[in-house]
mmCIF file of C-alpha atoms in Angstrom:
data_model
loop_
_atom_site.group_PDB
_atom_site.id
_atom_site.type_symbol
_atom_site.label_atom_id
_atom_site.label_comp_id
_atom_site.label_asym_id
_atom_site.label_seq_id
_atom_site.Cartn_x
_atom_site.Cartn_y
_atom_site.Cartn_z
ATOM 1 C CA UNK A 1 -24.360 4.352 5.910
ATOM 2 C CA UNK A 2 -24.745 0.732 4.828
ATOM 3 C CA UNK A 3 -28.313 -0.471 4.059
ATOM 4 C CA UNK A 4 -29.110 -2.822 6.369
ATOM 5 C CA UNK A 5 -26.740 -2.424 8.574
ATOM 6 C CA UNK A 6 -27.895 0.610 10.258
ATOM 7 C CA UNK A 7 -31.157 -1.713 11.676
ATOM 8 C CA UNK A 8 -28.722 -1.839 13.674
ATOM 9 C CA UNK A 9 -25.511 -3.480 12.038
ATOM 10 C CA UNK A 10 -25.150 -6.758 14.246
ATOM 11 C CA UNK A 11 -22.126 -8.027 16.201
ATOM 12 C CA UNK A 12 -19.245 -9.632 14.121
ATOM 13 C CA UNK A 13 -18.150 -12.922 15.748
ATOM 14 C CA UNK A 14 -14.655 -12.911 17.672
ATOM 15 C CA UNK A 15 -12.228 -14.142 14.494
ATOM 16 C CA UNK A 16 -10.848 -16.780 16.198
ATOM 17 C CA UNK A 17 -13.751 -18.540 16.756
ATOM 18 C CA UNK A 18 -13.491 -19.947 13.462
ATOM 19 C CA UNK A 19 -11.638 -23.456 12.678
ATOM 20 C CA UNK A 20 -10.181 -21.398 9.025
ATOM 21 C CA UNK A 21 -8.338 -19.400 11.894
ATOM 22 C CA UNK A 22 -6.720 -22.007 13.306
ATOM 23 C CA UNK A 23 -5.557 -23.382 9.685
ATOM 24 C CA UNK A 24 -4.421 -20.105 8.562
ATOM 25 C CA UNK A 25 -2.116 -19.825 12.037
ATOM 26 C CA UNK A 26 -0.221 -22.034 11.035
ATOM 27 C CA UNK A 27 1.087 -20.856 7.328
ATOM 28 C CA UNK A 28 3.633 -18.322 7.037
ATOM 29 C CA UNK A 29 2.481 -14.624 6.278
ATOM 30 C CA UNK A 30 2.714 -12.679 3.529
ATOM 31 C CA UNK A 31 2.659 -8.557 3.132
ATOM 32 C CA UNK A 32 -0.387 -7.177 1.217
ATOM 33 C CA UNK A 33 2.064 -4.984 -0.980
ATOM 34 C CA UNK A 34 3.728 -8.329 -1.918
ATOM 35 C CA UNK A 35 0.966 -10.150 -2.536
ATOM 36 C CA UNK A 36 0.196 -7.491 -5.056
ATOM 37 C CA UNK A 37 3.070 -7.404 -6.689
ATOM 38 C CA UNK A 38 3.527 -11.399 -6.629
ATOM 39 C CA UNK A 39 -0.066 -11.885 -8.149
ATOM 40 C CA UNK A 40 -2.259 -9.058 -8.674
ATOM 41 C CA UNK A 41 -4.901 -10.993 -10.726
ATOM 42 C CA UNK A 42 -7.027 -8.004 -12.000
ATOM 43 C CA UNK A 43 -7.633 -10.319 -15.029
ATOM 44 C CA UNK A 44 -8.064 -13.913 -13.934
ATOM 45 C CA UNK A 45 -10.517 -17.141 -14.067
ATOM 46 C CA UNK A 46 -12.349 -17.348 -10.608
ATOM 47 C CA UNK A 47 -14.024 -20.546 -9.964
ATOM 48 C CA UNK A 48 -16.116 -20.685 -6.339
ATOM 49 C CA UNK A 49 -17.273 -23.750 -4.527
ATOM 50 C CA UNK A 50 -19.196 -24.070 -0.980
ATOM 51 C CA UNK A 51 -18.671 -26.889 1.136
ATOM 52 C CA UNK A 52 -19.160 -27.801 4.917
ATOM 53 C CA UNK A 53 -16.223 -26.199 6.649
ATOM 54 C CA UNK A 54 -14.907 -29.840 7.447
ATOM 55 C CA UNK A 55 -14.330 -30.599 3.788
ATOM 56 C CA UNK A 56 -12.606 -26.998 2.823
ATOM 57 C CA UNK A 57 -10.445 -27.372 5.764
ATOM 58 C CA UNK A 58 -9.206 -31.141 4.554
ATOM 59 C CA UNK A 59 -8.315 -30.057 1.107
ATOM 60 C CA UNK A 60 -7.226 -26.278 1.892
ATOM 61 C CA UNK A 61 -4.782 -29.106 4.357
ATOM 62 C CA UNK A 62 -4.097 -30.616 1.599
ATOM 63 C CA UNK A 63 -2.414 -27.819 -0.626
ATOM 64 C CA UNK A 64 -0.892 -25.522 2.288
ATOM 65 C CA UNK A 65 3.141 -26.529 1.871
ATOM 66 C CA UNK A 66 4.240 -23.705 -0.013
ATOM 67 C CA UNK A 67 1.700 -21.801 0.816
ATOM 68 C CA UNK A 68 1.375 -18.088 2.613
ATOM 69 C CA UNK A 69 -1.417 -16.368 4.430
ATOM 70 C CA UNK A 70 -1.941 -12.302 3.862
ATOM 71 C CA UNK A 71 -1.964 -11.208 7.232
ATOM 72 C CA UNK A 72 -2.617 -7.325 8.167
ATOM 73 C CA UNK A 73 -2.107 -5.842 11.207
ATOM 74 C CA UNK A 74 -1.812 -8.955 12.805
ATOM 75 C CA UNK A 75 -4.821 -10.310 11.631
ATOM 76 C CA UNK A 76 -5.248 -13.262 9.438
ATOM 77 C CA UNK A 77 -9.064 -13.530 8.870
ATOM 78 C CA UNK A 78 -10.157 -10.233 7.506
ATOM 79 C CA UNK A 79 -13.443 -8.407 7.477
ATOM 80 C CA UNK A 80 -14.979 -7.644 4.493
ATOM 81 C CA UNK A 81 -18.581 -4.895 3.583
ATOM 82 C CA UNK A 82 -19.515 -5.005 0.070
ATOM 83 C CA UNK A 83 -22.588 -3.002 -0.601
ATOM 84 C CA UNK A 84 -23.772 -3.947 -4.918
ATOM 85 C CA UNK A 85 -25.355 -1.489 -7.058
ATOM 86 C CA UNK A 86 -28.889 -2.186 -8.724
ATOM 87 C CA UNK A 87 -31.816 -0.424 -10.707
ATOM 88 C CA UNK A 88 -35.204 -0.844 -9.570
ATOM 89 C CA UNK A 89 -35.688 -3.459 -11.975
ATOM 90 C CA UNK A 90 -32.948 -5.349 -10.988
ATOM 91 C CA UNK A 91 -30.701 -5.371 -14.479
ATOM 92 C CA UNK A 92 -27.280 -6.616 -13.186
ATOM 93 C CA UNK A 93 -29.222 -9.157 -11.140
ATOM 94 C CA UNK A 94 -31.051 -10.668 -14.004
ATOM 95 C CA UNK A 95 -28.197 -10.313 -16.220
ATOM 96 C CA UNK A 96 -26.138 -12.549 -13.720
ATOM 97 C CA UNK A 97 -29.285 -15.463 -13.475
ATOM 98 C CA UNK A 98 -29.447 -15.220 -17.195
ATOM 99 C CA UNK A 99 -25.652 -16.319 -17.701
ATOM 100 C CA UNK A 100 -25.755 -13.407 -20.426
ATOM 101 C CA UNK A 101 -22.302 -12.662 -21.471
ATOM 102 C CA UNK A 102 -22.084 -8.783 -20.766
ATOM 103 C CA UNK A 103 -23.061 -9.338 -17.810
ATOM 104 C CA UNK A 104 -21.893 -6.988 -14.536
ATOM 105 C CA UNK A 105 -21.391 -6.137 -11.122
ATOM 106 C CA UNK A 106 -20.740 -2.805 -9.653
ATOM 107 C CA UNK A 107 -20.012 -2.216 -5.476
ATOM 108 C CA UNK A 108 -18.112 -0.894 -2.853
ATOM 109 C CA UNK A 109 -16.014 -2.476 -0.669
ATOM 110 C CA UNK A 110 -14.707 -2.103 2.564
ATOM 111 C CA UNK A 111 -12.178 -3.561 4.468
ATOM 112 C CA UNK A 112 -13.144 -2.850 8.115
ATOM 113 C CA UNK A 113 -9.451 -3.951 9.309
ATOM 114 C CA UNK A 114 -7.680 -1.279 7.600
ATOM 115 C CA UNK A 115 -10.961 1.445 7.137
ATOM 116 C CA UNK A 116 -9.824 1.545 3.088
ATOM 117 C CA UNK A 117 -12.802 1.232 0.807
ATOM 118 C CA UNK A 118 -12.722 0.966 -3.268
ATOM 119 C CA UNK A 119 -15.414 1.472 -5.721
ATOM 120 C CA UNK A 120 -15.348 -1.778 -8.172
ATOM 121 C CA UNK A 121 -16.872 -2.609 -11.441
ATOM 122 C CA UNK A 122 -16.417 -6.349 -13.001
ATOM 123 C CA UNK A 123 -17.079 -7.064 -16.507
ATOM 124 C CA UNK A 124 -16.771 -10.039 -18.384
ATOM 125 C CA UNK A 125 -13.648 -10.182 -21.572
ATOM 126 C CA UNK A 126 -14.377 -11.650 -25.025
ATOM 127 C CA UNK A 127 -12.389 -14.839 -23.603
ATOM 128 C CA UNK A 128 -14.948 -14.911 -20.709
ATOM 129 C CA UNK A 129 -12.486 -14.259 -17.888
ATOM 130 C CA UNK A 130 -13.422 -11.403 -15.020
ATOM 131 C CA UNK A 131 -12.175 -7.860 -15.677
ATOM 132 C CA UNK A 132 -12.030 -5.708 -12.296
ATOM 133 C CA UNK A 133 -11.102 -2.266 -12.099
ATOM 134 C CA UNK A 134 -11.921 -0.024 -9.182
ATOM 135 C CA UNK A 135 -10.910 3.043 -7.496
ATOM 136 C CA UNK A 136 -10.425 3.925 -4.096
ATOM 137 C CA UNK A 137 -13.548 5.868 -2.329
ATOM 138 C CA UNK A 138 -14.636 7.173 1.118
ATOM 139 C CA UNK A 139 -15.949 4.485 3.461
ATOM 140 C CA UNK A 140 -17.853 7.372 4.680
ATOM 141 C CA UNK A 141 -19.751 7.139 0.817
ATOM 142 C CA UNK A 142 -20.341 3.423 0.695
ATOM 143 C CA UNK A 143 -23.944 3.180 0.839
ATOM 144 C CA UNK A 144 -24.031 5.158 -2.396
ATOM 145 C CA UNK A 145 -22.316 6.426 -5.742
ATOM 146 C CA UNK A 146 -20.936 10.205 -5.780
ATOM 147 C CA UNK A 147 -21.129 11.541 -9.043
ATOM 148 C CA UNK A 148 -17.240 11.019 -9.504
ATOM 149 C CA UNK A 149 -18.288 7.248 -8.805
ATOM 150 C CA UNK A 150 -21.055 7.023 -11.184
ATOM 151 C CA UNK A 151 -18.415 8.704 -13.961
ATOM 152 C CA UNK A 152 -16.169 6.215 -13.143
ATOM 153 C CA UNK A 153 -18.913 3.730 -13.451
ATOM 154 C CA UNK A 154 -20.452 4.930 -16.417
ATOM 155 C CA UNK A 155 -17.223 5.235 -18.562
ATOM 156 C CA UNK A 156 -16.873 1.183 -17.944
ATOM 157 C CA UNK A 157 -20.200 0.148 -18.737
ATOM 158 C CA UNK A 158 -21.170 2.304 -21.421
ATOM 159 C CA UNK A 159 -17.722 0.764 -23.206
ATOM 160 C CA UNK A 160 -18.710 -2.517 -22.371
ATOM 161 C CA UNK A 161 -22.478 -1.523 -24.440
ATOM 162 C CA UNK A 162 -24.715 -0.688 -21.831
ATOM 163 C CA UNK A 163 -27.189 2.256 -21.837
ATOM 164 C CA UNK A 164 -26.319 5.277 -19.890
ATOM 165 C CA UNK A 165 -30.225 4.853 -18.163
ATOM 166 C CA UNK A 166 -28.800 1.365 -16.776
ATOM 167 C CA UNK A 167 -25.944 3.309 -14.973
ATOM 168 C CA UNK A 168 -28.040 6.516 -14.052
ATOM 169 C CA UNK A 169 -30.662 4.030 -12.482
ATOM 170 C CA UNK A 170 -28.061 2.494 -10.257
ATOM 171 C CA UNK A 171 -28.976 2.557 -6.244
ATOM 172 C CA UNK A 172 -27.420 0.304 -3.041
ATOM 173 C CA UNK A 173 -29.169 -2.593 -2.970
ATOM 174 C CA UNK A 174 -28.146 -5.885 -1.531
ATOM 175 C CA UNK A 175 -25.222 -5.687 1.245
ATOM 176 C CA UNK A 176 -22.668 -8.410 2.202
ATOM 177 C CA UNK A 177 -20.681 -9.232 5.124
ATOM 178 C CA UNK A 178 -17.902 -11.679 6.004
ATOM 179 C CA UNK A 179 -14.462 -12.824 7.150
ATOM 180 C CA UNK A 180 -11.982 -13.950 4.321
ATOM 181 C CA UNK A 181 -8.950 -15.742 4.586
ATOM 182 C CA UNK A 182 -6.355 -14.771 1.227
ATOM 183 C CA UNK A 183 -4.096 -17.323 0.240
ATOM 184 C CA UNK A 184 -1.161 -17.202 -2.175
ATOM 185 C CA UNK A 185 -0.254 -20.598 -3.098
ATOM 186 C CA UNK A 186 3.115 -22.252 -4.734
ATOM 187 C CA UNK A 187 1.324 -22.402 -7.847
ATOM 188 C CA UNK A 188 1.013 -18.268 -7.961
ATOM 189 C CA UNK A 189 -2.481 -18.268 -7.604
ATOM 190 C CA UNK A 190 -4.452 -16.983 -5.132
ATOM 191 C CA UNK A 191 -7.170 -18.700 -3.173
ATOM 192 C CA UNK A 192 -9.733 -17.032 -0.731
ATOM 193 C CA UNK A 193 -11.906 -18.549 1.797
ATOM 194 C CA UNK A 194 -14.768 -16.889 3.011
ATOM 195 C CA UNK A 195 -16.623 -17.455 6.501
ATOM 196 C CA UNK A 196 -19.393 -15.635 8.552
ATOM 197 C CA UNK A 197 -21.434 -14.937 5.761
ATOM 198 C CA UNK A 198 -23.813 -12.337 6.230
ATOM 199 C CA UNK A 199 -26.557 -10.558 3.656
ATOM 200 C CA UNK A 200 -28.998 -7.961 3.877
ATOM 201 C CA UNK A 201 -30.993 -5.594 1.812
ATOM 202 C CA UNK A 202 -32.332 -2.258 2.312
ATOM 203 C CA UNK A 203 -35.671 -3.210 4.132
ATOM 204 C CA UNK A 204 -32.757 -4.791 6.984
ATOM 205 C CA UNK A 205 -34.213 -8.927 6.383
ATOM 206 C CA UNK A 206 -30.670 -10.969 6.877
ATOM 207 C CA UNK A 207 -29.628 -14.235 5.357
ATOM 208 C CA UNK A 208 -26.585 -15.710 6.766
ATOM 209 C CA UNK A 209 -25.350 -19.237 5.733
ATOM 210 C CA UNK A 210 -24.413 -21.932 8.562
ATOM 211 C CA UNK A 211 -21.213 -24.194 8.757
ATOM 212 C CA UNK A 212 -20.367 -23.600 4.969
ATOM 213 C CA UNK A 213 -17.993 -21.636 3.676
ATOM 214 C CA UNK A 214 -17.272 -20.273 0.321
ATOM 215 C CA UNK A 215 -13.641 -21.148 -1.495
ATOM 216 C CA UNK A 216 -12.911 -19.586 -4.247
ATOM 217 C CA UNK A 217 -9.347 -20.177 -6.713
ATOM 218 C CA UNK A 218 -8.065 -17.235 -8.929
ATOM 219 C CA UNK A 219 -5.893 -17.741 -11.544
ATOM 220 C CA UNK A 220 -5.124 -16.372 -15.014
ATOM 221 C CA UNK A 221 -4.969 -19.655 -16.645
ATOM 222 C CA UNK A 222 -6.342 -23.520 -16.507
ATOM 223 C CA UNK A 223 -7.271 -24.980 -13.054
ATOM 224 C CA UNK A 224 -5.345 -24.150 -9.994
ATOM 225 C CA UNK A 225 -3.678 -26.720 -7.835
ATOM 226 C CA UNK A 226 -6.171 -26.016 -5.492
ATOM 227 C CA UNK A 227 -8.838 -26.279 -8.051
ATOM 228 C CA UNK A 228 -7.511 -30.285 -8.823
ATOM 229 C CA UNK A 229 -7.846 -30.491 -4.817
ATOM 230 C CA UNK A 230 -10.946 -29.553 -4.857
ATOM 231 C CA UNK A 231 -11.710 -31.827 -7.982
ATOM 232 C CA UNK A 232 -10.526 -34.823 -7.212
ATOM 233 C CA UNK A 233 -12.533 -34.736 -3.322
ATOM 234 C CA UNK A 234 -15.474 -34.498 -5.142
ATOM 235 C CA UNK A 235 -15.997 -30.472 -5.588
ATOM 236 C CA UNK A 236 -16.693 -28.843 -8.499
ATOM 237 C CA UNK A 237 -17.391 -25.006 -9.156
ATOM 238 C CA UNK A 238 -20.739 -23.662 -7.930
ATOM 239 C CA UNK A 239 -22.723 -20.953 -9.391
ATOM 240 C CA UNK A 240 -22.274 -19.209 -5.252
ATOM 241 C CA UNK A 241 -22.030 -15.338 -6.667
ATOM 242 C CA UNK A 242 -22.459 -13.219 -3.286
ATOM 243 C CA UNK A 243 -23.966 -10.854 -5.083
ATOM 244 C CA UNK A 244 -26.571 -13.246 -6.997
ATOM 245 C CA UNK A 245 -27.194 -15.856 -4.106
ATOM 246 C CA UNK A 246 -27.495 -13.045 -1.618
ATOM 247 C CA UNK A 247 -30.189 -10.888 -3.873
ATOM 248 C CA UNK A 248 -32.052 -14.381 -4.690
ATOM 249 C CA UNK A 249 -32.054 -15.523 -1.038
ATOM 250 C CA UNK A 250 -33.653 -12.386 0.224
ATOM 251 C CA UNK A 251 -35.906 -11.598 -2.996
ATOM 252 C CA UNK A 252 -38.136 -15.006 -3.501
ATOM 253 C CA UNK A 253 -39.839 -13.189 -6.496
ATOM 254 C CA UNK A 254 -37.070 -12.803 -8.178
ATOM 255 C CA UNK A 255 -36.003 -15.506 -11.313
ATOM 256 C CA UNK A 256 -33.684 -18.242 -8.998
ATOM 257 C CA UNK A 257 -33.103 -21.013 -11.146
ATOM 258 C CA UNK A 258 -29.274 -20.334 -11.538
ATOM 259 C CA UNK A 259 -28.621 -20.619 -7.555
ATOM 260 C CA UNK A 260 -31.647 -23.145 -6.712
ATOM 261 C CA UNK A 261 -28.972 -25.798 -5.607
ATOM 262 C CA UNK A 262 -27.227 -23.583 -3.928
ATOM 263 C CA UNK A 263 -30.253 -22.087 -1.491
ATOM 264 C CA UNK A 264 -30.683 -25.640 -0.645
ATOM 265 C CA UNK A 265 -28.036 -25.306 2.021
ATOM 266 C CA UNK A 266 -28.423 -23.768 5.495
ATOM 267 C CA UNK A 267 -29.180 -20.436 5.010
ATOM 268 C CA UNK A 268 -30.766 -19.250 7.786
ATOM 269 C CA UNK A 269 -33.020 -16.255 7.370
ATOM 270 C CA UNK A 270 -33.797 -13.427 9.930
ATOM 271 C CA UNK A 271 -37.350 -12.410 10.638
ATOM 272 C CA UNK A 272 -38.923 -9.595 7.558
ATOM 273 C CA UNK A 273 -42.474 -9.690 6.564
ATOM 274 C CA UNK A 274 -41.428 -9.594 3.591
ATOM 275 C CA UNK A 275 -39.256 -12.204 3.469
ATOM 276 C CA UNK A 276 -40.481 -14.777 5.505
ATOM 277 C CA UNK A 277 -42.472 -16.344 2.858
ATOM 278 C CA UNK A 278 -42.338 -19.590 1.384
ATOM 279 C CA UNK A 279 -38.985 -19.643 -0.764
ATOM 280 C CA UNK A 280 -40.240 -21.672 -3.719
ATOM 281 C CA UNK A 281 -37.575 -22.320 -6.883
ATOM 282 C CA UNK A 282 -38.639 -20.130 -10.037
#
């Protein structure tokens, strides 16, 4: 069971009733096994931006000859559960606000279109770049880590120097929901663009974020040509972590400074006593 969701887990909106789905129509598909083996990416540079769905769908214009869509089972726009891992004192969060450089992120994720699910853990590499490595696990174990998942878990962030209480305190925390679009583009990076964005925690309060969506550009080198898109409209990278804006939207106490810009746009949050406080910047 996913926290949150089971409060109950609320309706996903019909794909196409995004504009993204009408943009990614129109590209020629590619095979997931071939966008694997055309750019896996399991060591890259991601850079994320929001913007109005307007502007992303100018510039995403902008970049699409050449381009391909990944398109499974006939479906171009994708749904996504991610459930993140967390102590009680909220480590990996606070690690993330503080920019600190061994910073990490450990969660399931499940792709509801094909029922596959993987256990993840992302670190950070000497040359700051994101290291992912993951296994796959039963969507039926989401909501929490077996003990072969908390090995698996353990082994990567004891290596990467932190205590073996950090991973044995780990517990489902904050849960995310959305549609993304995956984009391989001339260039040989990949681009995803995320819509229907949807948080909760395990007390069920929601946060979902209105007419934005979240791009974000993966490549194992310098800027991407969508990245110079991007750029030259005006964009620049955003510090738009799901994992970070989505624990600081729904947890006001909780150090914000690192995502106060970003909680400026229109999140709108669903009724929690506990939540439905003033959200002050700290």
């Amino acid at each position: 069971m996913i926290a949150g969701f089971d409060k109950p887990a609320p309706a996903r909106p019909a794909p196409a009733a995004h504009p993204i789905e009408g943009f990614a129509a129109a590209l020629p598909p590619i095979a997931l096994d071939d966008l694997v083996s055309e750019a896996d990416l399991m060591t890259r540079m991601d850079r994320k931006y929001m913007l109005p769905v307007s502007d992303a769908l100018r510039t995403l214009e902008s970049v699409a000859p050449g381009a391909r869509v990944l398109e499974i089972a006939g479906r171009r726009r994708l749904a996504y559960d991610s459930v993140y891992f967390d102590t009680a004192e909220h480590t990996a969060y606070r690690l993330t606000a503080q920019r600190r450089r061994r910073r990490f992120k450990v969660r399931t994720r499940c792709y509801a279109d094909t029922e596959t699910c993987f256990l993840e853990a992302k670190t950070k590499d000497g040359r700051g770049r994101t290291v992912k490595q993951r296994i796959p696990y039963a969507v039926a174990d989401a909501g929490a880590l077996t003990p072969e998942g908390r090995a698996f878990v353990g082994h990567i962030l004891t290596t990467n120097g932190h205590p073996a209480e950090t991973v044995a305190g780990l517990t489902a925390g904050t849960t995310s929901r959305y549609r993304r679009t995956t984009l391989l583009l001339p260039d040989g990076s990949r681009a995803t663009i995320d819509t229907d964005l949807l948080w909760c925690d395990e007390s069920g309060a929601r946060a979902r974020l209105e007419r934005h969506v979240i791009v974000e550009s993966k490549s194992v080198g310098p800027r991407s040509e969508l990245d110079s898109a991007l750029w030259r409209a005006g964009h620049r990278p955003t510090s738009i972590s799901k994992f970070g804006t989505g624990t600081a939207a729904l947890h006001p106490d909780l150090p914000r400074n690192k995502w106060a810009r970003t909680l400026l746009a229109p999140f709108i949050y669903e009724p929690d006593t506990r939540h439905t406080q003033q959200r002050t910047t700290r």
